[in-house]
Short mmCIF file of C-alpha atoms and ligand atoms in Angstrom, two decimals:
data_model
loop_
_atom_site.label_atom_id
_atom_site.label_comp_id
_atom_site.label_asym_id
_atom_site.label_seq_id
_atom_site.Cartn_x
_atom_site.Cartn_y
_atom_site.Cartn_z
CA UNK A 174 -36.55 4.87 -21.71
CA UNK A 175 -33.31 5.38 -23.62
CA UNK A 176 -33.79 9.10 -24.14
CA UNK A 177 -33.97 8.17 -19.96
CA UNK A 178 -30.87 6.49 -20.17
CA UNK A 179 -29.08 8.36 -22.54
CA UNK A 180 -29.99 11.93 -20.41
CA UNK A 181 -27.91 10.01 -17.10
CA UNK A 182 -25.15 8.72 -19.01
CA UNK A 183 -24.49 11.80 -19.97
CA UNK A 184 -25.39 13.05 -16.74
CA UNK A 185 -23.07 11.42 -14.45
CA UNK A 186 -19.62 12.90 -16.22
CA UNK A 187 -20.44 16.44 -16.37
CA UNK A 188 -21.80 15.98 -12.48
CA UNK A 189 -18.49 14.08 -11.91
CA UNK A 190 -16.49 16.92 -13.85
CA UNK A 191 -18.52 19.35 -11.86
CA UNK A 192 -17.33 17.81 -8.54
CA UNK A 193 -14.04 17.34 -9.91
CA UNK A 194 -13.31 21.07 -10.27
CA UNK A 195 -16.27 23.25 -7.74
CA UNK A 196 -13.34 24.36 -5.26
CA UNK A 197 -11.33 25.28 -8.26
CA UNK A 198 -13.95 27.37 -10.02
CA UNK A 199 -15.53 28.68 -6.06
CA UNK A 200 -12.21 29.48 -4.46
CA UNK A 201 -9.55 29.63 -7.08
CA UNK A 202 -11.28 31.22 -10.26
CA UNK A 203 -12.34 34.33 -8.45
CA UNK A 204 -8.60 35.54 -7.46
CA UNK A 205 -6.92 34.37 -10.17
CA UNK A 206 -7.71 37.61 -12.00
CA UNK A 207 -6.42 39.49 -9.31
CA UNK A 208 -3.65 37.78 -9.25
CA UNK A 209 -2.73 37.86 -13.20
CA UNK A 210 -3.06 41.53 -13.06
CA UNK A 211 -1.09 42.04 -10.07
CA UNK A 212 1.74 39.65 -12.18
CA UNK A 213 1.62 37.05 -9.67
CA UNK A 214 -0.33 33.53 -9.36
CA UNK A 215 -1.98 31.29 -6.94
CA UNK A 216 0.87 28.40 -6.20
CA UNK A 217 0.16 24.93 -7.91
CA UNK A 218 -2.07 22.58 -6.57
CA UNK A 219 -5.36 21.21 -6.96
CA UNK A 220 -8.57 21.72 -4.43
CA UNK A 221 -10.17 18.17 -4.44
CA UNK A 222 -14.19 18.05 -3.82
CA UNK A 223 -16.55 19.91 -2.15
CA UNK A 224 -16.37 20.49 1.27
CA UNK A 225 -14.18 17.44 1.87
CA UNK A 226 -11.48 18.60 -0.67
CA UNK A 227 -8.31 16.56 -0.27
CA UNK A 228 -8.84 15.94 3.22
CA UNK A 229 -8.70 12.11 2.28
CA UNK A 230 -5.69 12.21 0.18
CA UNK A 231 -3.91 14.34 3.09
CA UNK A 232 -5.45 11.97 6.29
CA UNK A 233 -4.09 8.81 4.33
CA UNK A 234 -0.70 10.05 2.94
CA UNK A 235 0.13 12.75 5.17
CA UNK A 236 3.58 14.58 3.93
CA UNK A 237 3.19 17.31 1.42
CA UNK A 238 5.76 18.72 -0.87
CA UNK A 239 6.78 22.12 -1.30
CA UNK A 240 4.45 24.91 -1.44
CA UNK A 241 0.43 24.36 -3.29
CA UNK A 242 -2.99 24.93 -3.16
CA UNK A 243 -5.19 22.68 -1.51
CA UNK A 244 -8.72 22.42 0.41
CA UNK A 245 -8.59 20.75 3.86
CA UNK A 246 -10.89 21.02 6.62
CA UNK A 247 -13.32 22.93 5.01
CA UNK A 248 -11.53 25.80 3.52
CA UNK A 249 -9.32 26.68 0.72
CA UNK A 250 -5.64 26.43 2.05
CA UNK A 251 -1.48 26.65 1.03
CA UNK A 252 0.88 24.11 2.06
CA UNK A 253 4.23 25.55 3.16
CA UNK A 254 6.76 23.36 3.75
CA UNK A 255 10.39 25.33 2.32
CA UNK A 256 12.13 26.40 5.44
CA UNK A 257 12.04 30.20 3.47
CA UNK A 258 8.09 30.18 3.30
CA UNK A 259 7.26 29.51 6.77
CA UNK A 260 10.26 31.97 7.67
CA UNK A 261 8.27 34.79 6.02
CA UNK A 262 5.26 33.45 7.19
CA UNK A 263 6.64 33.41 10.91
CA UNK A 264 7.71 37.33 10.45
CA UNK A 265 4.69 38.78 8.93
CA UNK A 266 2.57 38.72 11.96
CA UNK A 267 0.54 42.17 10.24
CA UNK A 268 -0.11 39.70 7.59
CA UNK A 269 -1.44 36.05 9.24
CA UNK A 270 -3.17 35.27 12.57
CA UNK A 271 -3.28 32.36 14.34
CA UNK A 272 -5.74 30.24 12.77
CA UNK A 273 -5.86 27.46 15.34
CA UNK A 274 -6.45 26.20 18.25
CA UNK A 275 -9.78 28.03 18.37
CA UNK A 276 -10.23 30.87 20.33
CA UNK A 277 -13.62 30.07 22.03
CA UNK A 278 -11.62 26.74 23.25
CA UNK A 279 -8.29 28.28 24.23
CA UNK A 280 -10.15 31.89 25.82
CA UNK A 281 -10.68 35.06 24.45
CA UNK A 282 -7.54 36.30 26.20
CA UNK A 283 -5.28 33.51 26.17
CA UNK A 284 -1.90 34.11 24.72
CA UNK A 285 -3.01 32.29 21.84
CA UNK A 286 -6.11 34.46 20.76
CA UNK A 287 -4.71 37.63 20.79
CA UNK A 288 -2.37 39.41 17.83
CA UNK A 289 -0.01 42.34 18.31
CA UNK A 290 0.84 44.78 21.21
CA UNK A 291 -1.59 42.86 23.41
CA UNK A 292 0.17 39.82 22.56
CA UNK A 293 3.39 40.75 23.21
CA UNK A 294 2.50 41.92 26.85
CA UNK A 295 0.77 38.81 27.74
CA UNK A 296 3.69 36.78 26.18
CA UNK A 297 6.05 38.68 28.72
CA UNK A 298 3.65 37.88 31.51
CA UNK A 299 4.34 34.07 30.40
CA UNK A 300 7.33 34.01 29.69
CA UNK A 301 8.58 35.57 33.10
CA UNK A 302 6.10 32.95 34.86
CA UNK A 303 7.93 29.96 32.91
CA UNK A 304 10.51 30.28 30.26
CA UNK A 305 13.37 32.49 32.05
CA UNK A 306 16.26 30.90 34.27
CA UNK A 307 14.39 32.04 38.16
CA UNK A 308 11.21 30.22 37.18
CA UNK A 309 13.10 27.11 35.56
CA UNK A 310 15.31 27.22 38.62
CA UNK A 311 12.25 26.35 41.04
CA UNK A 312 10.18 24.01 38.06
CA UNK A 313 13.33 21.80 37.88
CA UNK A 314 13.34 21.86 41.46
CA UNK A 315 9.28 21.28 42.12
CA UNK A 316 9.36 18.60 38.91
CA UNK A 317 11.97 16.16 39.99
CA UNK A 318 10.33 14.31 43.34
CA UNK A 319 7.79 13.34 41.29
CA UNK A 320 9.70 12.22 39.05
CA UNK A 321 12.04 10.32 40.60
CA UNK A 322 8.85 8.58 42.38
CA UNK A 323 7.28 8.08 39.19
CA UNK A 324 10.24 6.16 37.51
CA UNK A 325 10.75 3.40 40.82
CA UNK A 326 7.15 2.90 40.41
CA UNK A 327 7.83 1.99 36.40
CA UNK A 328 10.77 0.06 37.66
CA UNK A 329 8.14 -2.02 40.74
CA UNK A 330 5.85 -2.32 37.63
CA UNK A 331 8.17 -3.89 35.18
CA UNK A 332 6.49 -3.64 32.30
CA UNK A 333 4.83 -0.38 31.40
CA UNK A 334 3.32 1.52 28.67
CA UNK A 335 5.57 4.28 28.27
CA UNK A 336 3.04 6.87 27.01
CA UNK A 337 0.45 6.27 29.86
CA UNK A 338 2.70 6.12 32.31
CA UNK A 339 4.90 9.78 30.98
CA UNK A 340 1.40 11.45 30.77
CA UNK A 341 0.79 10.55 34.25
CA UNK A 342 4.00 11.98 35.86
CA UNK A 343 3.24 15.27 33.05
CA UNK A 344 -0.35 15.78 34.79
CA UNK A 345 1.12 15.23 37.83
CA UNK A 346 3.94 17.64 37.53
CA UNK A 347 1.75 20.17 35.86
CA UNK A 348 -1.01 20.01 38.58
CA UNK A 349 2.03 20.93 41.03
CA UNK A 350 3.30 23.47 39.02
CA UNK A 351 0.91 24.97 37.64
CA UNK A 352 -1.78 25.17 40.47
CA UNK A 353 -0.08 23.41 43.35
CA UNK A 354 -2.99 20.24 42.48
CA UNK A 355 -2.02 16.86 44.41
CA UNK A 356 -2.82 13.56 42.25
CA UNK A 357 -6.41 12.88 43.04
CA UNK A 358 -10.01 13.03 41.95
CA UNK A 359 -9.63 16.74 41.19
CA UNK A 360 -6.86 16.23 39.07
CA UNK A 361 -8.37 12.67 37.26
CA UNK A 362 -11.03 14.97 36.73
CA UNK A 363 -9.35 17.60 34.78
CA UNK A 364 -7.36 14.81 32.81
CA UNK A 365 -10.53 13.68 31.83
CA UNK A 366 -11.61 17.19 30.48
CA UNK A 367 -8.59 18.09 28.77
CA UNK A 368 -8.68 14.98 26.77
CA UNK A 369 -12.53 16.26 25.61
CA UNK A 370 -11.04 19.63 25.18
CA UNK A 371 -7.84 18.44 22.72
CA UNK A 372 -10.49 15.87 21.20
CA UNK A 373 -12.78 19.11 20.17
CA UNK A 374 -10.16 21.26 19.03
CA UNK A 375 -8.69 18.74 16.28
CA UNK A 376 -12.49 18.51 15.28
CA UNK A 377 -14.96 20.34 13.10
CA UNK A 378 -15.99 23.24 15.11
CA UNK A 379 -19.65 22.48 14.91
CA UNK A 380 -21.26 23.71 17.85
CA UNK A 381 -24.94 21.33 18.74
CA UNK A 382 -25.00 18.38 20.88
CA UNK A 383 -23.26 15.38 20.03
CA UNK A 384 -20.27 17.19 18.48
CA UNK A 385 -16.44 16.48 19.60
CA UNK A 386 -16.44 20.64 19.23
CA UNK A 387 -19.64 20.88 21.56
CA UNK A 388 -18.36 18.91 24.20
CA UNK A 389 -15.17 20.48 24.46
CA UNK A 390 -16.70 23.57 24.98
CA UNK A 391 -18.27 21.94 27.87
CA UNK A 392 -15.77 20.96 29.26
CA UNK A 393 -13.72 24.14 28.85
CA UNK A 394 -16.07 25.60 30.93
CA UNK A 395 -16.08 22.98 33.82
CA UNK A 396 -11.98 23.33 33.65
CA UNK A 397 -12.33 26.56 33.87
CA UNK A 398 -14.83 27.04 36.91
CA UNK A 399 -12.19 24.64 38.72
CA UNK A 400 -9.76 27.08 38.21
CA UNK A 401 -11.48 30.07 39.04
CA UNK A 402 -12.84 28.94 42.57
CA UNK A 403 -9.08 28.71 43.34
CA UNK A 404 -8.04 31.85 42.05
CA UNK A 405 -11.07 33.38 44.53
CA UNK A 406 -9.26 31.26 47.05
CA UNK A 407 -6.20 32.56 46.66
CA UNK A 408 -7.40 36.25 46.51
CA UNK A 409 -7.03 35.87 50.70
CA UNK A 410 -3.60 34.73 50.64
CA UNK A 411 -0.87 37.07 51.03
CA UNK A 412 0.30 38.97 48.11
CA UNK A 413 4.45 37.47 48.67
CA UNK A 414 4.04 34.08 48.49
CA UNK A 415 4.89 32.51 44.99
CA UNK A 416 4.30 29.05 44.80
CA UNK A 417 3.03 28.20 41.43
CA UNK A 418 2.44 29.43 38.07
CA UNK A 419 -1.02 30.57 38.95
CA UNK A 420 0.59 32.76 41.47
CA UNK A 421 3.09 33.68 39.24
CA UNK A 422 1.05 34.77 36.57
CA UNK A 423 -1.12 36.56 39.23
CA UNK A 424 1.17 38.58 40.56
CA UNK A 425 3.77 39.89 37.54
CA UNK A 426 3.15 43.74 36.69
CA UNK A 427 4.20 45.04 33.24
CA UNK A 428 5.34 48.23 32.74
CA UNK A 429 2.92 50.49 33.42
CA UNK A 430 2.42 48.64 36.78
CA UNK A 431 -0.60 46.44 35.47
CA UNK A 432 -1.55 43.32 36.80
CA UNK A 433 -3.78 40.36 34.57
CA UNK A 434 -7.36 40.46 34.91
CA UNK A 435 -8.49 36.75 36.75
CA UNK A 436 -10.22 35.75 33.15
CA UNK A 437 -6.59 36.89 31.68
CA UNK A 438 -5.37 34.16 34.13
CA UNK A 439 -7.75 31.58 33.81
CA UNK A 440 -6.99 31.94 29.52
CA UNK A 441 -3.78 31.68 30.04
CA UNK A 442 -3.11 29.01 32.65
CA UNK A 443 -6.02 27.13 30.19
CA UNK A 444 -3.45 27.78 27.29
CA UNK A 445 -0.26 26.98 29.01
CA UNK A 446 -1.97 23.45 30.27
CA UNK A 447 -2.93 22.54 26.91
CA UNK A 448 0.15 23.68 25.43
CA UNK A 449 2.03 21.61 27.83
CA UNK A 450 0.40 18.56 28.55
CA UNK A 451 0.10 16.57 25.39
CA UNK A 452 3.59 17.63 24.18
CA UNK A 453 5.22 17.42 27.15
CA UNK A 454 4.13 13.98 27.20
CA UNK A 455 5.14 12.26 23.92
CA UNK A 456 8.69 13.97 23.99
CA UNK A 457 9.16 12.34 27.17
CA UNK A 458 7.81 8.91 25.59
CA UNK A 459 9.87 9.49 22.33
CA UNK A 460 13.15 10.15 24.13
CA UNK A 461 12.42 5.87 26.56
CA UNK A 462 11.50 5.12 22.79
CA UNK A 463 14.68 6.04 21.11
CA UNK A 464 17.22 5.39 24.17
CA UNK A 465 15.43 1.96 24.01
CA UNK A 466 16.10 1.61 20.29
CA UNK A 467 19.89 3.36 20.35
CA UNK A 468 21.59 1.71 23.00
CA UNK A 469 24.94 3.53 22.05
CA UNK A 470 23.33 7.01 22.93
CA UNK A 471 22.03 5.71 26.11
CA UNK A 472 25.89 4.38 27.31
CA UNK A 473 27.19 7.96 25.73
CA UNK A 474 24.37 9.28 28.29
CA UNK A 475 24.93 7.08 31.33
CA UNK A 476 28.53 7.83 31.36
CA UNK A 477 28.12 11.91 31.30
CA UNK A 478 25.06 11.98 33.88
CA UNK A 479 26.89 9.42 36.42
CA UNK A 480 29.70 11.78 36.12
CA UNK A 481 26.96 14.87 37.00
CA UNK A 482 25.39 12.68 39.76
CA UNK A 483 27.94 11.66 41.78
CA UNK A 484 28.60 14.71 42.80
CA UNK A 485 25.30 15.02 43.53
CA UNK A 486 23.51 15.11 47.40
CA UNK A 487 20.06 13.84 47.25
CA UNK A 488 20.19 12.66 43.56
CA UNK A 489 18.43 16.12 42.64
CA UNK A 490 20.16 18.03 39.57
CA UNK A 491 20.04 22.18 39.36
CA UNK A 492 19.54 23.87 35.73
CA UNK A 493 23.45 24.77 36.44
CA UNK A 494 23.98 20.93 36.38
CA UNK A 495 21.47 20.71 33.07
CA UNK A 496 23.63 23.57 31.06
CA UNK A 497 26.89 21.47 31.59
CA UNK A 498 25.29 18.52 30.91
CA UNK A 499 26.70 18.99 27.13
CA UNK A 500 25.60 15.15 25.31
CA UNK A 501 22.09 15.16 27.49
CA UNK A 502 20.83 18.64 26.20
CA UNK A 503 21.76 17.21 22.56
CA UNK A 504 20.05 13.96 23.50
CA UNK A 505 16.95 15.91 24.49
CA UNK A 506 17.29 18.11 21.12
CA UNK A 507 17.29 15.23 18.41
CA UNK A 508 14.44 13.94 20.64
CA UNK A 509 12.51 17.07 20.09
CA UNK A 510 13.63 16.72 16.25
CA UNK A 511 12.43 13.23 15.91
CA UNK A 512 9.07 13.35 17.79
CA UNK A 513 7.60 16.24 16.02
CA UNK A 514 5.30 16.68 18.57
CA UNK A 515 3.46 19.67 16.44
CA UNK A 516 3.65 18.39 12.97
CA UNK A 517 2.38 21.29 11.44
CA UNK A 518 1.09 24.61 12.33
CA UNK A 519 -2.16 26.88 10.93
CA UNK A 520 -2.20 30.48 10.34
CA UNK A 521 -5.15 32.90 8.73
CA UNK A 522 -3.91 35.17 5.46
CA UNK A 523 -5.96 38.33 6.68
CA UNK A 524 -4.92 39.91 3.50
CA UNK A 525 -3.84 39.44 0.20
CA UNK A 526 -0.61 38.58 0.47
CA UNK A 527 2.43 38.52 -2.53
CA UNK A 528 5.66 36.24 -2.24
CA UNK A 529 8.05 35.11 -4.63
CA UNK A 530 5.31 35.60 -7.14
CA UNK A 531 2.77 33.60 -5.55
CA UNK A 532 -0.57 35.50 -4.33
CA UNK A 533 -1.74 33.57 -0.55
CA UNK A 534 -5.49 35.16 -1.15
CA UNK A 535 -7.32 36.66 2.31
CA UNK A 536 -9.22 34.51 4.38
CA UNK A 537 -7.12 31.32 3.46
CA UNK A 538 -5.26 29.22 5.71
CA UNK A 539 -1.66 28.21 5.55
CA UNK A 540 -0.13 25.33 6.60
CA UNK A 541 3.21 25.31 7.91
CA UNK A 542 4.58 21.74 7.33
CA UNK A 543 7.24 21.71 10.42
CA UNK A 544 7.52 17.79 9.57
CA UNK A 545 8.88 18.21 6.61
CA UNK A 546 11.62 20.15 7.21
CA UNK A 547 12.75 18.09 10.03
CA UNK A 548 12.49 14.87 7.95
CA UNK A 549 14.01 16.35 5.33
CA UNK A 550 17.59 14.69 4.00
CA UNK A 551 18.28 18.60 2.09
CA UNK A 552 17.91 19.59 5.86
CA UNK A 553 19.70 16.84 8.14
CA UNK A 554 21.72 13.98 7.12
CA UNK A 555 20.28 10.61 7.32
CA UNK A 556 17.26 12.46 9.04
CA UNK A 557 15.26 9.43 10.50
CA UNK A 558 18.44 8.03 12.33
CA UNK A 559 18.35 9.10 15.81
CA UNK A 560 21.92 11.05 16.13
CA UNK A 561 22.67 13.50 18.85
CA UNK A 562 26.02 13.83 17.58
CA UNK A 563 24.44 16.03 14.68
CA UNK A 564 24.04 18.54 16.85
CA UNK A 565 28.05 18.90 17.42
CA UNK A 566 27.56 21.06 14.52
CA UNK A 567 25.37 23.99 14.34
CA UNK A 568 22.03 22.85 11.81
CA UNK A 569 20.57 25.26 9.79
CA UNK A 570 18.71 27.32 11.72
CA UNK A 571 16.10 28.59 9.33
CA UNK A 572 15.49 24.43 9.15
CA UNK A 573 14.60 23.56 12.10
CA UNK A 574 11.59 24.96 13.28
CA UNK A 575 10.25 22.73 15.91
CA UNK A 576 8.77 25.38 18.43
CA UNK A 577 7.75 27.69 15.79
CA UNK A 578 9.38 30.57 14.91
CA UNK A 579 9.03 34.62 14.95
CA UNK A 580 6.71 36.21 17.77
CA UNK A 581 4.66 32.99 18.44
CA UNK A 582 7.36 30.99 19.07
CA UNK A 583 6.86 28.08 22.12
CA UNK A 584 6.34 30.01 25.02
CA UNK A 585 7.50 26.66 26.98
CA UNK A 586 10.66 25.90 24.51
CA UNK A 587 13.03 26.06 27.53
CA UNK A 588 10.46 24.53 30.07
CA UNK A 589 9.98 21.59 27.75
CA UNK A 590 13.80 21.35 27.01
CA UNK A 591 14.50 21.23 31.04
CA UNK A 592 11.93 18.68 31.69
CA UNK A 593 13.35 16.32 29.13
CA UNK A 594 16.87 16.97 30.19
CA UNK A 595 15.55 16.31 33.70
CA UNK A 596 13.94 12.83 32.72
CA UNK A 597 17.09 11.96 30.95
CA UNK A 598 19.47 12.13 33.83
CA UNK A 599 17.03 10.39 36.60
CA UNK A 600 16.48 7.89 33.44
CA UNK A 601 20.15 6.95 32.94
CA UNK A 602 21.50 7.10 35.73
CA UNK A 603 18.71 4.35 37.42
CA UNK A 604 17.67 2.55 34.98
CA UNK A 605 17.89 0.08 32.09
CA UNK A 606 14.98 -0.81 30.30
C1 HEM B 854 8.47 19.39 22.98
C2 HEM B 854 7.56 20.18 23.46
C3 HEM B 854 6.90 21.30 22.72
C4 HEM B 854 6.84 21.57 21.38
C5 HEM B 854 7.46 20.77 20.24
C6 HEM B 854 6.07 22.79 21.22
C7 HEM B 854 5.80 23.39 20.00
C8 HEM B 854 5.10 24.56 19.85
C9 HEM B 854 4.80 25.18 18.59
C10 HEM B 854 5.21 24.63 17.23
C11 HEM B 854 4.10 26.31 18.84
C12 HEM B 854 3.47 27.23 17.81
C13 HEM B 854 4.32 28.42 17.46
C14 HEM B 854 3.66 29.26 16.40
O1 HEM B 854 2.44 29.28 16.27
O2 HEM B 854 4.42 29.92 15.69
C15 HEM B 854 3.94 26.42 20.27
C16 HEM B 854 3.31 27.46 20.90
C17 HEM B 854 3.11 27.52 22.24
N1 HEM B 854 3.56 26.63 23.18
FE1 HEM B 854 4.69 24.99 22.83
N2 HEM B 854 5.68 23.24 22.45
C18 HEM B 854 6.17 22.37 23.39
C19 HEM B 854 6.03 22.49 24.77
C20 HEM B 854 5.37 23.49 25.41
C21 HEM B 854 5.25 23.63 26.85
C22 HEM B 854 5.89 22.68 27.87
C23 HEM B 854 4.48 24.73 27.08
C24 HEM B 854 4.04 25.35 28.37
C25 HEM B 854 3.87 24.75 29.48
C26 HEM B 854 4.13 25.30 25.80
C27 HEM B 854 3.37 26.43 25.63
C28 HEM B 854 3.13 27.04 24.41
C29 HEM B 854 2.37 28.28 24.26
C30 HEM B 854 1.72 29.07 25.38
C31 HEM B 854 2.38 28.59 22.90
C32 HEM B 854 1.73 29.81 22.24
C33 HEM B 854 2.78 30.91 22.07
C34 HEM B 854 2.24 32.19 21.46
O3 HEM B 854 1.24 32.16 20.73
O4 HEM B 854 2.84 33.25 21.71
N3 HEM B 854 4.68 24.51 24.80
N4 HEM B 854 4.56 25.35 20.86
#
């Protein structure tokens, strides 16, 4: 019995120590050779347990600092969070892929699944369809009747939850822009699958029954099958008429005269809904949040945009009206500051890569810590006051990294910059709240 006794007592540490340090000696040990006789090491850090790693320390405190080793979501990874780090991390596109969302979520051929020259020619296609000053012409003109009809319905109301209610005029808006959808069952429908979809791809990608992953690969596929019987559908329209983003995206040609194949579209209107739903969504609530809590930025705001809309027949602004509309667009920037809408972004090390003396191994992730940088006092003054006025002077650029950065950067930055502009005005100019 106490040979028994004595055999687990002495069991349980070295099992404990075991735990204690298995991602260290799986992941770590093996490159730190390579490393030493290459003259550079693995940045600091420790890799937590098996499997699980830190992923407990990281869910309840959140922020990192600097640049170290960790194990999250079930593989080894590097925490970036110098503005310099994720700079060179943004540029070396022959070095990292995109690492998340997944690929058999997002579509094989969705802007967000493919790397290099193929990349860049469906980015063009995008961008052209949403990001340059002809297509935000018409989306500031197709987004703001809805809008407007949204907000007296808030006002009727009187008491509203302010993210419900912004991702309801966003689904809207993106139904009508995006596919030329009226609010309905068809549209309540794809609300509901989209939420299963974003639910799966923050999850485990564990593919059986019962998963969060599983499901949202259902439901990928019922999103897209709605999709597709209206591309068929439009196949029998005539080839001019542009109305929406689908047709948009259907009809651009690149250079060699090349249109996208239909599963090209369906990836990519797929990617460009996600992409725009959710963060579309809690800028817009962010920006009632803070106007609510800074009541000096909203009078600064009401004064310039009932300057803009008296001059105004019909109430409806142009993006002309948006790029004079000098204190709004920096309203709409500190709002896109504060809300960090993407908190932090993944990419894949497909090699061994060197920098600054630090090896980031092949196969690992990194983690670009966009939070950080934007909550950062080194980066902006008093940086969890709301203050458009910072923007009077030029920030540094290389710290603020909201959309992303290099190739990858936001295909919707100026879409989602217009939309908040948009809500601004119709906002202050109508209402108090
Ligand atoms: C405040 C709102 C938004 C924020 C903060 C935001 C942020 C980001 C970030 C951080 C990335 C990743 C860049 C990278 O991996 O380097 C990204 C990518 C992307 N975003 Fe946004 N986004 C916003 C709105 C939108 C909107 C409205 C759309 C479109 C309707 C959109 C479409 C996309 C797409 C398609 C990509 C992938 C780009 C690529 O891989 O080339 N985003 N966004």
């Amino acid at each position: 019995m106490e040979a028994w006794l004595g055999w687990i007592l002495g069991l349980i540490p070295l099992l404990g120590w075991l735990l204690w340090w298995w991602n260290e000696i799986w992941y770590a040990l093996p490159v730190k050779r390579s490393c030493s006789i290459a003259g550079v090491k693995l940045p600091p850090g420790h890799m937590g347990f098996p499997f699980f790693g830190e992923l407990f320390t990281f869910l309840w405190y959140g922020d990192g600092v600097g640049m170290y080793r960790t194990h999250l979501f079930g593989s080894p990874c590097i925490i970036a969070c110098f503005p310099s780090v994720n700079k060179f991390v943004f540029r070396a596109d022959d070095k990292f892929i995109l690492e998340w969302p997944n690929v058999d979520l997002m579509g094989a051929t969705s802007l967000v699944a493919v790397n290099g020259k193929a990349h860049a020619r469906l980015r063009s296609f995008v961008l052209n369809a949403i990001n340059r000053p002809d297509a935000l012409r018409r989306i500031a003109a197709l987004v703001q009747p809805r809008l407007v009809a949204a907000l007296e319905l808030w006002a009727q109301k009187g008491r509203i939850v302010a993210y419900h209610e912004t991702k309801k005029v966003t689904l809207e808006n993106i139904g009508k822009l995006f596919v030329s959808f009226e609010p309905g069952p068809q549209l309540h429908k794809i609300d509901r699958l989209l939420h299963d979809m974003v639910k799966g791809m923050r999850a485990q990608p564990l593919n059986f029954p019962g998963t969060a992953y599983h499901r949202a690969l259902q439901c990928r596929k019922k999103v897209e099958a709605i999709f597709r019987v209206e591309i068929e559908k439009r196949k029998s329209q005539s080839e001019e008429t542009v109305t929406d983003l689908m047709d948009g995206i259907r009809q651009i040609k690149d250079e060699e005269g090349k249109k996208l194949s239909d599963q090209e579209v369906l990836d990519n209107i797929i990617a460009l809904v996600v992409g725009g739903y959710e963060s579309t969504t809690l800028a817009s609530m962010w920006a009632i949040y803070y106007l609510a809590k800074y009541p000096n930025v909203l009078k600064k705001l009401q004064e310039e945009n009932m300057s803009i809309s008296q001059n105004k027949n019909g109430g409806f602004i142009t993006i002309e009206d948006i790029s004079n509309m000098k204190y709004t667009n920096k309203v709409a920037e500190e709002t896109i500051r504060m809300a960090n809408v993407a908190a932090f972004i993944f990419r894949l090390a497909t090699k061994d890569i060197d920098y600054e003396g630090y090896r980031i191994p092949k196969g690992w992730k990194v983690i670009l810590w966009l939070r950080y940088l934007h909550t950062n006092p080194e980066n902006f003054d008093d940086p969890l006051c709301f203050n458009p006025d910072r923007w009077n002077e030029s920030v540094k650029p290389v710290a603020y990294q909201v959309f992303g950065g290099g190739s990858r950067i936001c295909a919707g930055n100026m879409l989602a910059r217009i939309q908040l502009a948009i809500l601004l005005h119709h906002l202050s100019v109508g209402y108090k709240w």
